[in-house]
Amino acid sequence: MSIDRNNEIEVKNEVERQFNILSRGCDEIINENEFKKKLEKSISTNTPLRVKLGIDPTGSELHLGHAVPLRKLKQFQDLGHEVLFLIGTFTGRIGDPTGKSETRKMLSEEQVNENIKTYLDQVKLILDLDKIKVVYNADWLEKLSLSDALNLLSQFTVSQMISREDFSKRLSENKPVSLIEFMYPILQGYDSVELKADVELGATEQKFNLLRGRDLQKNFGQEQQVCMIMPILVGLDGVEKMSKSLGNYIGVKDTPNDMFGKVMSISDELMENYYTMITDVPFEKIEEIKAQIADGSLHPMEAKKQLGAEVVKIYYGEEAAKEARDWFESVFSKRNLDVDLPEVEVPYGEINVIDLLVKEAKLLGGTSEARRLISQGGFKINDEPIKDIKANVNVESGMIIRAGKKKIVKVK
Amino acid sequence: MSIDRNNEIEVKNEVERQFNILSRGCDEIINENEFKKKLEKSISTNTPLRVKLGIDPTGSELHLGHAVPLRKLKQFQDLGHEVLFLIGTFTGRIGDPTGKSETRKMLSEEQVNENIKTYLDQVKLILDLDKIKVVYNADWLEKLSLSDALNLLSQFTVSQMISREDFSKRLSENKPVSLIEFMYPILQGYDSVELKADVELGATEQKFNLLRGRDLQKNFGQEQQVCMIMPILVGLDGVEKMSKSLGNYIGVKDTPNDMFGKVMSISDELMENYYTMITDVPFEKIEEIKAQIADGSLHPMEAKKQLGAEVVKIYYGEEAAKEARDWFESVFSKRNLDVDLPEVEVPYGEINVIDLLVKEAKLLGGTSEARRLISQGGFKINDEPIKDIKANVNVESGMIIRAGKKKIVKVK
């Protein structure tokens, strides 16, 4: 779209348009006024905003929780702004304990390099790598001296650092907080100085660190960055944060059938949140779906299938979305097992049914849930229900395990 | 003295002899066993101990409080050990707030260089500069990188740092503690690694920092240094730490007469402490003096004059000590004012007598003390007592102010 940069009203409208697109799904923008001013300056001078997202090369499998800020970056990119994708090659070796209860291990340089490869390989499913600027903070942080470090340290007080929630929590529980951990938010802030960032994205748990960028930019005489704080995506269980270790995630590299099936496993209550956070469905459309479910003109199951298709569409396109839906309907709705099923690796041999469901196949989150499901006949081996919670089964290759209506896997 | 290094008993005796000399006047040795082992190894292998004392080039006028560890270094030197006199050219720019209630200002490089000159000029009154090794920590700390800094930071926890008394006090009073201040004890500790120090000297308020050297040496695979902790010298008032800002000090560059006069101004109670801490008078002799005072065979005034002479002797020699004593006796005991008096700078003109004594001439520590002295007739201007605490006097050049029997000054 071409804007007449000298026409105040056109500029103002464009600011509003971009602001509405970009603020979608944000928890907080610090602050909105500054953001609008930056957008206005960017539009009226035709200078793209420099939008920073930093990640640690910890080598995790990307899931839709990670995709939330990445998709926000894509919106910036589509609006013509400059995306600075910062890989913490230096800070990643420190490890930030944000939101975790223990000091993280330092990563070796080889690990870091390997992780970056894996990471970008997944990022390109969302962002066009050729259009973004990938930067590595070791490029400038490795050049800093002890004196530089002291200069940075001198700009912050102990009380300020301790105020970060996870630090104060660990200190109050007498758990160790290493001094090196104080450097993480400071160096993250310094990255913003180095990059002259206009905007930095991060999840709510990153808010403290994002604000340190504003502190340092101010002290270094720069315009302060706008902090765009994204909510943390809830996992499939609807309770915990989506994470690989909890198993409640949809990976960006999951197959279309897996993506679709996992979306189908969420509760009806979680649907609206997922529609907002992980799809591009416009707000008005989401409101319409809600209204239709409320007046009974749309079955929740149908709304969820549409959600599943929207998600698959983002990563694999329309055709794949349709195929995944067909697959799901044939397996779950039409009870046809003669299809490709998601595979799990489970040690062969005798195992108690609860252990199989919870510990090995990881289809359920806990023992009590497993007990309930088994007693109600929702647990089946090769389509045969087993209702005895003390029963053992003999796991072998090709065995089909079903837990309830929406989860089915085949032993590899 | 020549020791037969293969004779176990001779070595053991020499260890005891050196230990007794060196432990004199120490508050604490961490720890004594390790110290004896180091002495034994040093004596039996004829390898001098590496003894570190670090100072910040903050350019202060050296007083006898500073002289306490310097004179301890001299004892080490006289016993053949290697004195490493560390000047904190790097750390001095940070400033350590130990024992102070506020973050210190950073010093510029020029200030630091100027201060070193002034400092060494005074140190040579106590130590032979040609025999000691003067080292500057900027020589190695300036070469450290941010990565090195992180490595050091990673070896300490927040709780550990906060446990230092002045930090915890300031934090509990909601006073700011800059993060840079945490680096001070760590870098002081790292200096010990760099110097492979066997012993580090410091005052009690330095204990926390000295122990960090032990931590780091251990982590760097070195034998841990022995920390030799010296008491803080009390000032002439017998209450506060000796310090320039409180005016309760004897400077190493004070004239013999000033030194002597200042010693004479201390309370009888403080005498034993000063005999032990600021002279070389043997313990047995000190005990003898105490006994003689107790049984009335030695007047405390005479014991104090001997103390004054001992102090002057250290810095100016025997002859000067005798002359200072003669001067003091002629001025104070024989009431002869026709001699050189210590001069003070006081603004000329009308001033209340209490303000003159406490705020300007700084002869007394407080208002109530001044009130008492004046009422008792101990305050004299040009040998005329003034007993009215509300009186004003007209200060002019050459005016002689006396406060009690032992303090007399002339207005410059």
Short mmCIF file of C-alpha atoms in Angstrom, two decimals, chain A residues 90 93-94 106 141-142 144-147 149-159 161-162 171 174-180 182-183 186-187, chain B residues 90 93-94 106 141-142 144-147 149-159 161-162 171 174-180 182-183 186-187:
data_model
loop_
_atom_site.label_atom_id
_atom_site.label_comp_id
_atom_site.label_asym_id
_atom_site.label_seq_id
_atom_site.Cartn_x
_atom_site.Cartn_y
_atom_site.Cartn_z
CA PHE A 90 27.40 -15.34 23.82
CA ARG A 93 26.69 -19.86 27.11
CA ILE A 94 25.64 -18.23 30.38
CA MET A 106 26.85 -23.10 30.44
CA LEU A 141 30.02 -9.20 23.48
CA GLU A 142 33.19 -11.19 22.93
CA LEU A 144 33.97 -6.37 25.64
CA SER A 145 36.55 -6.06 28.39
CA LEU A 146 36.31 -6.37 32.15
CA SER A 147 36.17 -2.56 32.21
CA ALA A 149 31.53 -5.16 32.12
CA LEU A 150 32.11 -2.97 35.16
CA ASN A 151 30.64 0.02 33.36
CA LEU A 152 27.49 -1.99 32.67
CA LEU A 153 27.33 -3.35 36.23
CA SER A 154 27.66 0.15 37.64
CA GLN A 155 24.37 1.13 36.04
CA PHE A 156 22.29 -1.25 38.14
CA THR A 157 21.75 -1.84 41.82
CA VAL A 158 21.44 -5.06 43.77
CA SER A 159 17.88 -4.26 44.86
CA MET A 161 18.13 -7.14 40.25
CA ILE A 162 16.72 -8.91 43.26
CA LEU A 171 16.67 -16.13 47.37
CA ASN A 174 17.61 -20.06 50.16
CA LYS A 175 18.34 -21.46 46.72
CA PRO A 176 21.58 -20.28 45.15
CA VAL A 177 21.54 -17.45 42.60
CA SER A 178 24.90 -17.16 40.88
CA LEU A 179 26.21 -13.64 40.29
CA ILE A 180 26.64 -14.48 36.64
CA PHE A 182 22.67 -10.93 37.08
CA MET A 183 24.67 -10.33 33.91
CA ILE A 186 22.17 -6.61 31.53
CA LEU A 187 23.78 -8.13 28.45
CA PHE B 90 42.39 -0.96 38.42
CA ARG B 93 38.86 3.16 39.86
CA ILE B 94 35.87 1.16 41.10
CA MET B 106 35.27 6.12 40.37
CA LEU B 141 42.94 -6.82 35.23
CA GLU B 142 42.94 -4.54 32.21
CA LEU B 144 40.59 -9.50 31.31
CA SER B 145 37.59 -9.84 29.03
CA LEU B 146 33.87 -9.89 29.69
CA SER B 147 34.14 -13.70 29.49
CA ALA B 149 34.54 -11.48 34.32
CA LEU B 150 31.65 -13.88 33.85
CA ASN B 151 33.84 -16.80 34.85
CA LEU B 152 34.72 -14.99 38.08
CA LEU B 153 31.11 -13.98 38.74
CA SER B 154 29.95 -17.55 38.25
CA GLN B 155 31.98 -18.65 41.26
CA PHE B 156 29.96 -16.64 43.76
CA THR B 157 26.34 -16.42 44.74
CA VAL B 158 24.19 -13.43 45.55
CA SER B 159 23.59 -14.61 49.12
CA MET B 161 27.90 -11.30 48.65
CA ILE B 162 24.93 -9.95 50.52
CA LEU B 171 20.27 -3.14 51.67
CA ASN B 174 17.10 0.57 51.38
CA LYS B 175 20.29 2.35 50.42
CA PRO B 176 21.59 1.57 46.94
CA VAL B 177 24.33 -1.01 46.43
CA SER B 178 25.66 -0.88 42.91
CA LEU B 179 26.38 -4.22 41.22
CA ILE B 180 29.88 -3.01 40.47
CA PHE B 182 30.18 -6.91 44.13
CA MET B 183 33.12 -7.06 41.77
CA ILE B 186 36.07 -10.73 43.65
CA LEU B 187 38.81 -8.82 41.87
#
